Coordinates of C-alpha atoms and ligand atoms in Angstrom, one line a residue:
M1077 CA 92.3 139.1 41.4
K1078 CA 92.9 136.3 41.8
S1079 CA 94.5 135.7 38.5
K1080 CA 96.6 138.8 38.6
E1081 CA 98.4 137.2 41.8
T1082 CA 99.2 133.4 40.7
P1083 CA 98.9 131.0 37.8
N1084 CA 95.4 130.1 37.6
D1085 CA 94.7 127.5 39.4
Y1086 CA 91.4 126.6 37.6
G1087 CA 89.8 125.2 40.8
L1088 CA 91.8 122.1 40.9
S1089 CA 91.7 121.8 44.7
I1090 CA 87.6 122.5 44.9
W1091 CA 86.4 120.3 41.5
G1092 CA 89.7 118.2 41.2
G1093 CA 88.8 115.5 43.9
N1094 CA 92.8 115.3 43.7
N1095 CA 92.6 113.0 40.2
F1096 CA 94.8 116.1 39.1
T1097 CA 97.6 117.6 39.4
I1098 CA 99.5 120.0 37.9
E1099 CA 103.5 120.0 37.5
G1100 CA 106.1 121.5 34.8
G1101 CA 103.0 123.9 34.1
K1102 CA 101.3 120.6 32.7
V1103 CA 97.7 118.8 34.3
C1104 CA 99.0 115.3 34.7
V1105 CA 97.0 112.5 36.2
N1106 CA 97.8 112.1 39.8
S1107 CA 97.8 108.2 39.8
G1108 CA 101.2 106.2 39.0
A1109 CA 104.3 107.8 37.1
R1110 CA 102.0 110.8 37.0
P1111 CA 101.5 111.1 32.8
A1112 CA 101.0 114.6 31.4
I1113 CA 97.4 114.7 29.6
L1114 CA 99.0 116.8 27.1
D1115 CA 101.7 113.6 25.8
I1116 CA 98.9 110.9 26.1
V1117 CA 97.0 113.6 23.7
N1118 CA 100.6 114.2 21.4
E1119 CA 100.9 110.5 21.6
I1120 CA 97.1 109.7 19.8
R1121 CA 97.9 112.5 17.8
T1122 CA 101.0 111.7 16.0
D1123 CA 99.0 109.0 14.5
G1124 CA 96.9 111.0 12.5
Y1125 CA 93.7 112.2 14.8
R1126 CA 92.8 115.3 14.8
G1127 CA 89.2 116.9 16.5
P1128 CA 87.6 116.5 20.1
L1129 CA 89.4 113.3 21.9
L1130 CA 87.6 111.4 25.1
L1131 CA 89.9 109.8 27.7
R1132 CA 88.5 107.2 29.7
F1133 CA 90.4 106.3 33.5
P1134 CA 89.5 102.9 34.2
H1135 CA 91.2 103.8 38.2
L1136 CA 88.5 107.1 38.6
V1137 CA 86.7 104.3 38.2
K1138 CA 87.9 101.8 40.4
K1139 CA 88.3 105.0 43.2
Q1140 CA 85.4 105.9 43.1
I1141 CA 83.3 102.3 44.0
N1142 CA 85.8 102.0 46.7
K1143 CA 84.7 105.2 47.7
L1144 CA 80.9 104.2 47.7
Y1145 CA 81.6 100.5 49.2
R1146 CA 84.5 102.4 52.1
A1147 CA 81.7 104.5 53.3
F1148 CA 78.9 102.4 53.6
S1149 CA 81.4 99.9 55.1
A1150 CA 82.7 102.6 57.8
S1151 CA 78.6 103.2 58.9
K1152 CA 77.8 99.8 58.3
K1153 CA 80.6 98.6 61.6
E1154 CA 80.3 101.8 63.3
Y1155 CA 76.5 101.3 63.8
K1156 CA 77.5 97.9 63.5
Y1157 CA 74.3 97.4 60.8
G1158 CA 72.9 94.0 59.9
G1159 CA 71.8 94.4 56.5
R1160 CA 74.5 94.3 53.3
F1161 CA 75.5 96.9 50.5
Q1162 CA 74.7 96.9 47.4
A1163 CA 75.4 99.6 44.5
V1164 CA 74.2 99.2 40.8
F1165 CA 74.9 101.6 37.8
P1166 CA 72.3 102.7 36.3
L1167 CA 72.8 102.7 32.1
K1168 CA 71.0 105.5 31.5
V1169 CA 74.1 107.7 33.2
N1170 CA 76.4 106.5 30.6
Q1171 CA 76.3 103.0 27.8
F1172 CA 78.9 103.4 26.4
P1173 CA 81.0 99.9 25.7
S1174 CA 84.2 100.9 26.8
F1175 CA 82.8 102.5 30.0
L1176 CA 81.1 99.7 30.8
K1177 CA 83.6 97.6 30.4
I1178 CA 84.9 99.7 32.3
L1179 CA 82.7 99.3 35.3
I1180 CA 82.6 95.7 35.2
E1181 CA 86.1 95.4 35.8
E1182 CA 86.5 97.8 38.6
G1183 CA 83.6 96.5 40.1
K1184 CA 84.5 92.5 40.2
E1185 CA 85.3 92.1 43.0
Y1186 CA 82.2 93.6 44.9
G1187 CA 79.9 92.2 42.5
Y1188 CA 78.7 95.5 41.4
G1189 CA 75.2 95.6 39.4
L1190 CA 73.4 97.3 36.3
E1191 CA 70.4 99.4 36.9
A1192 CA 68.2 98.9 33.5
G1193 CA 65.8 101.5 31.5
S1194 CA 64.5 100.4 28.5
K1195 CA 64.1 97.1 27.1
A1196 CA 68.0 97.9 24.7
E1197 CA 70.0 98.6 28.7
L1198 CA 68.0 95.6 30.0
I1199 CA 70.1 93.8 26.9
I1200 CA 73.0 95.1 27.5
A1201 CA 72.5 94.3 30.9
M1202 CA 71.5 90.9 30.3
A1203 CA 74.7 90.4 28.0
Y1204 CA 77.4 91.7 29.9
N1205 CA 76.5 91.6 33.3
R1206 CA 78.5 89.0 35.4
E1207 CA 76.0 86.3 36.9
D1208 CA 76.9 86.9 40.6
A1209 CA 75.6 90.8 40.0
P1210 CA 72.2 91.4 40.4
I1211 CA 70.2 93.8 37.6
T1212 CA 66.8 96.2 39.1
V1213 CA 65.5 97.5 36.4
N1214 CA 63.6 100.3 36.3
G1215 CA 61.1 102.3 34.1
F1216 CA 58.0 101.1 32.4
K1217 CA 57.2 98.1 30.6
D1218 CA 55.4 96.2 28.6
E1219 CA 54.1 92.7 28.3
E1220 CA 57.6 92.6 26.1
M1221 CA 59.8 93.9 28.3
I1222 CA 58.5 91.9 31.4
S1223 CA 59.1 89.1 29.6
L1224 CA 62.6 89.7 29.1
G1225 CA 63.3 89.9 32.8
F1226 CA 61.8 86.7 32.2
I1227 CA 64.1 85.7 30.0
A1228 CA 66.9 86.7 32.4
K1229 CA 65.0 85.2 35.4
E1230 CA 65.9 81.8 33.4
M1231 CA 69.6 82.8 31.8
G1232 CA 70.2 83.0 35.5
H1233 CA 70.0 86.3 36.2
D1234 CA 69.5 87.5 40.0
I1235 CA 66.4 90.3 38.6
T1236 CA 64.2 92.4 40.3
L1237 CA 61.5 94.1 38.2
T1238 CA 60.9 97.4 39.7
I1239 CA 57.2 97.8 39.1
E1240 CA 56.2 101.6 38.2
G1241 CA 52.6 101.4 38.7
L1242 CA 50.5 98.1 39.7
G1243 CA 49.2 97.2 35.8
E1244 CA 52.2 95.7 35.7
L1245 CA 52.6 93.8 38.4
D1246 CA 49.1 92.7 37.5
A1247 CA 51.3 92.3 33.6
I1248 CA 53.6 90.1 35.7
L1249 CA 51.6 88.0 37.1
D1250 CA 49.3 87.2 34.9
M1251 CA 53.0 86.2 32.6
Q1252 CA 54.0 83.5 35.3
K1253 CA 51.1 82.4 35.3
K1254 CA 50.1 82.4 31.8
T1255 CA 54.1 80.1 32.2
G1256 CA 54.6 78.9 35.1
D1257 CA 57.8 80.0 34.6
P1258 CA 60.0 81.3 37.4
M1259 CA 59.2 84.9 38.8
P1260 CA 61.6 87.6 38.7
D1261 CA 61.8 89.3 42.0
I1262 CA 59.6 92.2 42.7
G1263 CA 60.8 95.3 43.7
I1264 CA 57.9 98.2 44.3
R1265 CA 58.9 102.2 43.4
I1266 CA 57.7 103.8 45.9
R1267 CA 56.1 107.7 45.9
L1268 CA 57.2 109.6 48.4
H1269 CA 55.6 112.3 49.8
T1270 CA 58.9 114.5 49.9
A1271 CA 59.2 116.1 46.8
G1272 CA 62.8 115.6 45.3
I1273 CA 64.5 119.2 45.0
G1274 CA 67.0 120.5 42.2
I1275 CA 66.0 120.9 38.8
W1276 CA 65.5 117.1 38.8
G1277 CA 63.8 117.1 41.9
K1278 CA 60.1 116.1 39.9
S1279 CA 61.5 112.1 40.8
G1280 CA 60.1 113.0 43.9
G1281 CA 57.1 114.1 45.1
I1282 CA 53.0 113.3 45.7
N1283 CA 53.3 114.5 41.7
A1284 CA 56.0 112.9 40.7
K1285 CA 55.8 111.3 37.4
F1286 CA 56.9 107.7 39.4
G1287 CA 56.0 104.9 41.7
L1288 CA 53.2 103.4 43.8
T1289 CA 50.9 105.0 46.1
S1290 CA 50.0 103.8 49.3
A1291 CA 46.7 102.4 48.5
E1292 CA 48.1 101.2 45.3
L1293 CA 51.5 99.3 48.3
M1294 CA 48.7 97.7 50.1
R1295 CA 47.0 96.6 47.2
A1296 CA 49.8 94.9 46.0
V1297 CA 50.7 93.1 48.7
Q1298 CA 47.1 91.8 48.3
L1299 CA 47.5 90.6 44.5
L1300 CA 50.6 89.3 45.7
K1301 CA 49.3 86.9 48.0
K1302 CA 46.1 85.6 46.1
F1303 CA 48.8 85.4 43.4
G1304 CA 50.8 82.8 46.2
Q1305 CA 53.8 85.2 44.5
I1306 CA 54.6 87.7 48.4
D1307 CA 58.1 86.1 48.8
K1308 CA 58.8 87.5 45.6
L1309 CA 58.5 91.1 46.9
T1310 CA 62.4 91.8 47.9
M1311 CA 63.1 95.7 46.9
I1312 CA 60.8 98.8 47.3
H1313 CA 62.9 101.9 45.4
F1314 CA 62.7 105.6 45.2
H1315 CA 65.5 108.0 43.2
I1316 CA 65.0 111.5 44.6
G1317 CA 66.6 113.4 41.6
S1318 CA 70.4 114.3 40.6
Q1319 CA 72.9 116.4 41.3
M1320 CA 71.2 117.1 45.5
E1321 CA 72.7 120.2 46.6
D1322 CA 71.9 119.1 50.3
I1323 CA 71.2 115.7 51.7
A1324 CA 67.6 116.8 53.9
P1325 CA 65.0 115.6 51.0
L1326 CA 67.0 112.6 51.3
K1327 CA 66.6 111.7 54.7
R1328 CA 62.6 112.5 54.3
A1329 CA 62.9 110.0 52.2
L1330 CA 64.4 107.9 54.1
R1331 CA 62.2 107.6 57.0
E1332 CA 59.2 107.2 54.6
A1333 CA 61.0 104.7 53.1
G1334 CA 61.8 102.5 56.4
N1335 CA 58.7 103.1 57.8
I1336 CA 56.7 102.3 54.3
Y1337 CA 59.8 98.9 54.7
A1338 CA 58.9 98.0 58.3
E1339 CA 54.3 98.0 56.7
L1340 CA 55.0 95.8 54.3
R1341 CA 56.9 93.0 55.9
K1342 CA 54.3 93.5 59.2
M1343 CA 52.1 92.7 56.0
G1344 CA 53.6 88.9 55.3
A1345 CA 55.8 90.4 52.6
V1346 CA 58.4 87.8 54.1
N1347 CA 61.3 88.0 51.9
L1348 CA 60.9 91.7 51.8
R1349 CA 64.5 92.6 52.4
A1350 CA 66.0 95.6 50.8
I1351 CA 65.6 99.7 50.5
N1352 CA 67.0 101.1 47.0
L1353 CA 67.2 104.8 47.4
G1354 CA 67.8 104.8 43.7
G1355 CA 70.9 107.7 43.0
G1356 CA 71.3 111.5 43.3
L1357 CA 74.7 111.6 45.4
A1358 CA 76.3 115.6 44.0
V1359 CA 79.5 115.5 41.9
E1360 CA 80.9 119.1 42.3
Y1361 CA 81.4 120.8 39.6
S1362 CA 82.2 124.3 40.4
Q1363 CA 85.6 125.7 40.2
D1364 CA 84.7 128.7 42.5
A1365 CA 85.2 128.2 45.8
Q1366 CA 82.1 130.7 46.0
S1367 CA 79.4 128.3 44.0
K1368 CA 80.4 125.2 45.5
S1369 CA 78.0 122.1 44.2
A1370 CA 76.9 119.9 48.1
S1371 CA 77.3 120.9 51.4
Y1372 CA 78.0 116.6 52.2
S1373 CA 80.6 114.4 52.0
L1374 CA 79.9 110.5 51.4
Q1375 CA 80.0 109.4 54.4
E1376 CA 78.3 111.6 56.0
V1377 CA 75.6 110.5 53.7
A1378 CA 76.2 106.9 54.6
N1379 CA 75.9 107.6 57.9
D1380 CA 72.9 108.7 57.3
V1381 CA 71.5 106.2 55.8
V1382 CA 72.0 103.6 58.6
F1383 CA 71.8 105.1 61.1
L1384 CA 68.2 105.9 60.6
L1385 CA 67.0 102.5 58.8
K1386 CA 69.0 101.0 62.3
S1387 CA 66.3 103.1 64.1
I1388 CA 63.3 102.6 62.3
C1389 CA 63.6 99.3 62.0
E1390 CA 64.8 98.9 66.1
N1391 CA 61.9 100.8 66.2
K1392 CA 58.8 98.6 64.8
G1393 CA 61.0 95.5 65.9
V1394 CA 62.3 94.3 62.4
E1395 CA 65.1 93.3 60.1
E1396 CA 67.2 95.9 59.0
P1397 CA 67.4 95.9 55.2
D1398 CA 70.1 95.8 52.9
I1399 CA 70.5 98.4 51.3
F1400 CA 71.0 99.3 47.7
T1401 CA 72.2 102.4 45.7
E1402 CA 72.2 103.4 41.8
S1403 CA 74.3 106.3 42.0
G1404 CA 75.1 106.5 38.2
R1405 CA 77.1 110.6 37.9
L1406 CA 78.7 110.1 40.9
V1407 CA 80.3 106.6 39.7
A1408 CA 80.4 108.1 36.3
A1409 CA 81.4 111.7 35.8
S1410 CA 85.1 111.3 36.7
H1411 CA 86.3 108.6 34.6
A1412 CA 86.2 111.0 31.0
V1413 CA 88.1 113.5 30.0
L1414 CA 87.5 115.8 26.8
V1415 CA 90.5 117.6 25.4
A1416 CA 89.8 120.0 22.2
P1417 CA 91.7 122.0 20.4
V1418 CA 91.5 125.6 20.1
L1419 CA 91.8 126.6 16.5
E1420 CA 91.6 130.1 16.1
L1421 CA 91.8 133.3 18.3
F1422 CA 89.4 136.1 17.2
T1423 CA 90.4 139.3 18.0
Q1424 CA 93.6 138.6 18.4
E1425 CA 94.0 141.0 16.3
Y1426 CA 94.0 143.8 18.6
T1427 CA 97.6 144.2 18.9
E1428 CA 99.9 147.4 18.1
K1429 CA 100.5 145.9 14.7
A1430 CA 96.7 146.0 14.1
L1431 CA 97.0 150.0 14.3
N1432 CA 97.2 151.6 11.6
L1433 CA 97.5 154.9 12.3
K1434 CA 97.3 157.6 9.1
E1435 CA 100.2 159.7 8.6
K1436 CA 98.3 163.0 8.7
G1437 CA 94.4 163.4 9.0
N1438 CA 93.7 161.5 11.7
P1439 CA 90.9 162.6 13.2
P1440 CA 91.3 164.6 16.2
L1441 CA 89.7 161.9 18.6
V1442 CA 91.6 159.5 16.9
S1443 CA 95.6 161.3 18.2
E1444 CA 94.2 161.6 21.2
L1445 CA 93.3 158.4 22.2
Y1446 CA 96.5 156.9 21.0
D1447 CA 98.7 159.6 23.1
L1448 CA 96.3 158.0 26.2
Y1449 CA 97.1 154.4 25.5
R1450 CA 100.8 155.8 25.1
T1451 CA 100.6 157.7 28.4
I1452 CA 98.2 155.5 30.0
N1453 CA 99.7 154.3 33.6
E1454 CA 99.0 152.4 36.9
K1455 CA 97.8 156.2 38.9
N1456 CA 96.1 157.4 36.1
A1457 CA 94.8 154.5 34.7
A1458 CA 90.5 154.5 35.7
E1459 CA 90.6 158.4 34.5
Y1460 CA 92.1 157.6 31.0
L1461 CA 89.7 154.7 30.7
H1462 CA 87.1 156.5 31.1
D1463 CA 88.5 159.3 29.1
S1464 CA 89.3 156.9 25.9
L1465 CA 85.8 155.3 26.6
D1466 CA 84.2 158.3 25.8
H1467 CA 86.6 159.2 23.0
M1468 CA 85.0 155.9 21.9
E1469 CA 81.6 156.8 21.3
S1470 CA 82.2 160.1 20.1
L1471 CA 84.0 158.2 17.0
L1472 CA 81.4 155.9 16.4
T1473 CA 78.7 158.1 16.2
L1474 CA 81.5 160.2 13.6
F1475 CA 81.5 157.1 12.0
D1476 CA 77.9 156.5 12.0
L1477 CA 76.8 159.9 9.8
G1478 CA 79.6 159.6 7.8
Y1479 CA 82.6 162.0 8.9
I1480 CA 85.4 159.5 9.8
D1481 CA 86.2 156.0 7.2
L1482 CA 86.4 152.9 7.9
Q1483 CA 90.3 153.0 8.2
D1484 CA 90.1 156.0 11.1
R1485 CA 87.2 153.5 12.7
S1486 CA 89.1 150.6 13.4
N1487 CA 91.8 152.4 14.5
T1488 CA 89.6 153.5 17.1
E1489 CA 88.4 150.1 18.0
V1490 CA 91.8 149.0 18.3
L1491 CA 93.5 151.8 20.3
T1492 CA 90.2 151.5 23.2
H1493 CA 91.1 147.5 23.1
L1494 CA 94.5 148.2 24.4
I1495 CA 93.4 150.6 26.5
I1496 CA 91.1 148.5 28.4
R1497 CA 94.1 145.9 28.3
K1498 CA 96.8 148.4 28.9
A1499 CA 94.7 149.6 32.6
L1500 CA 93.3 145.5 33.9
D1501 CA 97.6 145.1 33.6
S1502 CA 98.5 148.6 35.0
A1503 CA 95.7 148.8 37.6
A1504 CA 94.3 145.6 40.1
H1505 CA 91.8 148.0 41.7
L1506 CA 89.7 148.4 39.2
S1507 CA 85.8 149.2 39.7
E1508 CA 84.3 148.5 36.7
R1509 CA 87.3 145.4 35.7
D1510 CA 84.4 142.9 35.4
R1511 CA 83.0 144.1 33.0
L1512 CA 85.7 145.3 31.5
Q1513 CA 87.6 142.1 31.5
Q1514 CA 83.8 140.8 29.9
R1515 CA 84.1 143.2 27.2
I1516 CA 87.1 142.3 26.0
Q1517 CA 87.2 138.8 26.2
E1518 CA 88.3 136.8 23.4
K1519 CA 86.7 134.2 21.9
Y1520 CA 88.5 131.1 21.5
L1521 CA 87.7 128.9 18.4
V1522 CA 87.6 125.5 19.9
N1523 CA 87.2 121.7 18.0
F1524 CA 84.6 119.6 19.5
S1525 CA 80.9 120.3 19.6
L1526 CA 79.0 121.2 22.7
F1527 CA 75.9 120.2 21.7
Q1528 CA 77.8 116.2 21.3
S1529 CA 80.5 116.4 24.3
M1530 CA 77.9 118.5 26.7
P1531 CA 74.4 118.5 26.1
D1532 CA 73.7 119.0 29.6
Y1533 CA 74.8 122.9 29.8
W1534 CA 73.3 123.9 26.6
G1535 CA 70.3 121.8 27.9
L1536 CA 70.3 122.9 31.9
G1537 CA 73.5 125.1 31.8
Q1538 CA 75.6 122.8 34.2
E1539 CA 79.2 123.9 33.8
F1540 CA 82.0 121.5 34.1
P1541 CA 85.2 122.9 35.1
I1542 CA 87.8 123.6 32.0
M1543 CA 91.1 124.1 31.6
P1544 CA 94.9 124.4 28.9
L1545 CA 96.4 121.4 29.4
D1546 CA 100.2 122.8 29.4
R1547 CA 100.7 126.7 30.3
L1548 CA 99.7 126.7 33.2
D1549 CA 102.5 128.3 34.9
K1550 CA 101.8 131.0 33.4
K1551 CA 99.0 134.0 34.4
P1552 CA 96.6 133.3 32.0
G1553 CA 96.0 136.9 30.8
R1554 CA 92.9 136.9 28.7
S1555 CA 89.0 136.6 29.6
A1556 CA 87.6 133.8 27.4
S1557 CA 84.6 132.6 26.4
L1558 CA 84.6 129.7 23.7
W1559 CA 82.3 128.7 20.7
D1560 CA 81.7 125.9 19.4
I1561 CA 82.4 124.5 15.4
T1562 CA 78.4 124.3 15.8
C1563 CA 77.4 126.5 13.3
D1564 CA 74.2 127.7 16.4
S1565 CA 74.7 130.8 18.2
D1566 CA 73.9 128.4 21.2
G1567 CA 77.6 126.2 20.5
E1568 CA 79.1 128.5 22.8
I1569 CA 80.6 128.6 26.6
T1570 CA 79.9 132.7 27.4
F1571 CA 82.6 134.1 30.2
K1572 CA 81.0 135.2 33.1
T1573 CA 81.9 138.0 35.2
K1574 CA 81.1 136.4 38.5
R1575 CA 83.3 133.0 37.8
P1576 CA 85.1 134.8 35.1
L1577 CA 87.8 131.8 32.7
F1578 CA 90.8 133.3 31.9
L1579 CA 92.9 131.8 29.2
H1580 CA 96.6 132.2 27.4
D1581 CA 97.3 135.1 24.4
V1582 CA 98.7 131.9 22.1
D1583 CA 100.4 132.0 18.6
L1584 CA 98.9 128.6 17.4
N1585 CA 101.6 129.2 14.6
E1586 CA 103.6 128.9 16.8
R1587 CA 102.2 126.3 19.8
N1588 CA 99.4 124.2 19.7
Y1589 CA 96.8 125.3 22.6
F1590 CA 94.1 122.7 24.6
L1591 CA 91.4 122.8 26.8
A1592 CA 90.3 120.1 28.9
F1593 CA 87.3 120.0 29.8
F1594 CA 86.4 117.5 33.4
L1595 CA 84.0 115.9 34.3
V1596 CA 81.9 114.6 31.3
G1597 CA 81.5 110.8 32.2
A1598 CA 78.1 111.1 33.5
Y1599 CA 74.9 111.5 31.3
Q1600 CA 77.0 114.0 27.9
E1601 CA 77.8 111.0 26.6
A1602 CA 74.7 109.0 26.3
L1603 CA 72.7 112.6 26.5
G1604 CA 74.8 114.0 23.8
M1605 CA 73.0 115.2 20.3
R1606 CA 74.6 114.6 16.6
H1607 CA 73.6 118.8 15.7
N1608 CA 75.1 119.8 12.1
L1609 CA 76.2 116.1 12.0
F1610 CA 78.9 116.3 14.6
S1611 CA 79.5 112.5 16.5
H1612 CA 81.1 111.1 18.9
P1613 CA 84.7 112.4 19.6
T1614 CA 87.3 109.8 19.0
E1615 CA 87.8 108.1 22.3
A1616 CA 90.2 105.5 24.3
V1617 CA 91.2 104.3 27.0
V1618 CA 94.1 104.8 29.2
E1619 CA 96.0 103.3 31.9
I1620 CA 98.5 104.5 34.2
D1621 CA 100.5 102.2 36.5
D1622 CA 104.2 102.9 37.9
D1623 CA 105.8 103.1 34.6
G1624 CA 104.0 105.1 32.7
Y1625 CA 100.8 104.5 30.3
Y1626 CA 99.1 103.0 28.3
I1627 CA 96.5 103.6 25.8
R1628 CA 94.0 101.1 24.7
D1629 CA 90.9 100.4 22.3
L1630 CA 91.0 103.2 20.5
K1631 CA 88.1 104.0 19.1
P1632 CA 88.1 107.0 16.1
S1633 CA 85.7 109.1 15.8
A1634 CA 82.3 107.5 13.1
S1635 CA 83.0 108.7 9.4
L1636 CA 81.6 111.2 7.3
L1637 CA 79.6 107.8 5.6
D1638 CA 79.2 106.6 8.7
I1639 CA 77.5 109.1 9.8
L1640 CA 75.4 109.0 7.5
D1641 CA 74.7 105.3 7.2
D1642 CA 73.2 105.8 10.7
I1643 CA 71.0 108.3 10.3
D1644 CA 69.7 106.3 7.1
Y1645 CA 71.1 107.6 4.0
D1646 CA 72.0 105.2 1.8
I1647 CA 75.7 105.3 1.7
T1648 CA 75.7 102.9 -1.1
D1649 CA 73.6 106.4 -3.3
V1650 CA 75.1 109.1 -2.0
Q1651 CA 78.8 107.5 -3.5
K1652 CA 77.0 106.9 -7.0
Q1653 CA 75.5 110.4 -6.8
L1654 CA 79.2 112.2 -6.0
K1655 CA 80.5 110.0 -8.6
K1656 CA 77.7 110.1 -11.0
R1657 CA 78.3 114.0 -10.5
I1658 CA 82.3 114.9 -10.5
E1659 CA 81.5 112.2 -14.5
R1660 CA 79.4 115.1 -15.7
S1661 CA 80.9 118.0 -15.1
E1662 CA 82.3 120.4 -17.0
L1663 CA 85.2 122.1 -14.9
I1664 CA 86.4 118.7 -14.1
P1665 CA 88.8 118.2 -16.9
E1666 CA 88.8 114.5 -17.7
E1667 CA 91.8 113.2 -16.2
K1668 CA 91.7 114.6 -13.6
R1669 CA 88.4 113.0 -12.5
Q1670 CA 89.5 109.7 -10.8
D1671 CA 92.1 111.6 -8.8
V1672 CA 88.7 114.2 -7.6
L1673 CA 86.8 111.4 -7.1
A1674 CA 89.5 109.5 -5.3
E1675 CA 90.0 113.0 -2.7
L1676 CA 86.4 112.8 -2.5
Y1677 CA 86.4 109.5 -1.5
L1678 CA 89.3 110.3 1.1
Y1679 CA 86.6 113.0 3.4
L1680 CA 83.9 109.9 3.4
S1681 CA 86.4 108.1 5.3
E1682 CA 87.3 110.5 7.8
N1683 CA 85.4 111.9 10.2
G1684 CA 83.5 115.9 10.4
Y1685 CA 86.1 117.3 12.8
L1686 CA 88.2 120.0 11.8
K1687 CA 91.3 119.4 10.8
T1688 CA 92.9 122.4 10.3
T1689 CA 95.8 122.9 13.1
R1690 CA 98.6 124.8 11.5
L1691 CA 101.1 122.9 13.1
V1692 CA 101.4 119.0 11.4
Ligands
PLP195 C1 68.9 108.2 37.0 C2 68.5 107.1 37.8 C3 69.5 107.0 38.4 C4 71.3 107.6 39.0 O1 71.2 108.9 39.6 P1 72.4 109.6 39.7 O2 72.1 111.3 39.9 O3 73.4 109.9 38.2 O4 72.7 109.1 40.5 C5 69.4 105.9 39.9 N1 68.7 105.0 39.4 C6 67.5 106.0 38.9 C7 66.2 105.0 39.3 C8 67.2 107.6 38.3 O5 66.3 107.2 37.1

């Protein structure tokens, strides 16, 4: 077992993309002065912040943007491709203001645009998108949303409304006719024959939720011509799903889209000049080489896209289109790291100290267990282990039948646990290793909410890389499952024998132990739920240069009052009720009421995560 021989690197070389390194046993950001994440976390905690922390690294957004543009730029050069490459960021992947500010700043040199899928997202784009950068609008639209599109156009935005159905086109053309206002550009989402793949695959295929069929496409061209607006049709769009494992469906979709593009041009769409590939490029989340997520590189995608479009256009004798992408996950996932403190190790009490053998009168099987524990070694490990598991079964039955007492049962549990651990430590090749690891797994209680911070784990079983921030020079010996602090039994990251997580045995009275969850920058914040009313964690932006790191835009997690306000409680009334009840209470002496109230109000102004760490 790998975990036996080497200090664990938690698959960093697989999912890490060189963004982090391990130095002196700590995870460090692999940039500039290479600060340890633990130092950043400790600095923020010095100011009194507790609970989970979401750290954003702007240089990692920049890195992804550069990668995307460089890949397409290289392919365009190689194939002498005439069209431009242009990326826009789909807001649904992360609309949080601190992230958006980073994206817009880091995307400046490329004129990186935004994609909006709802009115609220469109407003964000209209307010913050750089004026030299495009906005694309997908999703179903009513008149009001279309009207927003016209206003954006009048504000000077380069905006393309992608229609999802003919009704939307009718509404747009009607509005233009009525108002005489300048038309936004029109994009058309095409319904592909090609089905998407993966858990998100419903975005593609003939029964997809979105897009126009061939017949509708022809009708759209007719309509646009009839209204004298065919020159406004500039883009066709498709999106085949997220986290594509394989590039084949994208290539099939491109062949379809490329030919549709060429046909529409021939039908008189004179200004049709862009194909928008949507998103879908995968992120490597896997911590183990056997279960890697994606089988392609970004350069391969760019080469395929450019080459395919080039050859279709040559064949059909049309100009090469601009290539738009709406990659979300690929751009945003790596920038955010969630750090959460471990609050408790639940089975830590199974130590020799917990053993409480009777002076005399231990049941014979308990005494035997104790002998097995003392004498188990590498040679006899398998045999002794099996004997002890047998004894344990018998002893538990004896307890159920009333023959042994609770103290005996406790000794049984502790001894069995100790024997399993000793067997695992001494014999590397036990056949039932996995099952045993599962059996003695430690439950780590972690100060975060899975529903708020990693909803895709709960909803889709999406795993995120997990590792401790320090002690990485020591072999982690405990098979771990993680519990969040919600009262929901689903709030658990279970131990998986196929992809085991091992953590360290730490005495939380002596040291803090922090876990980091990586690649949480895409979708998780946007989808995060307020289960049990846990709110978005405290967040901070961390800039890194050769001298060190700088923390900016620190935003504390919402206070209890803000959380209640957010779900429409009248917070003045909440405070009034609390005050009334304290003033009426017969259990609180009159002279103390003011203090109790002050203490209560203090709590109301703080966030809902737990503060208990035994260390200050
Ligand atoms: C969700 C979405 C995207 C982003 O997809 P990723 O897999 O995150 O790259 C892009 N375009 C459209 C239309 C979408 O709905």
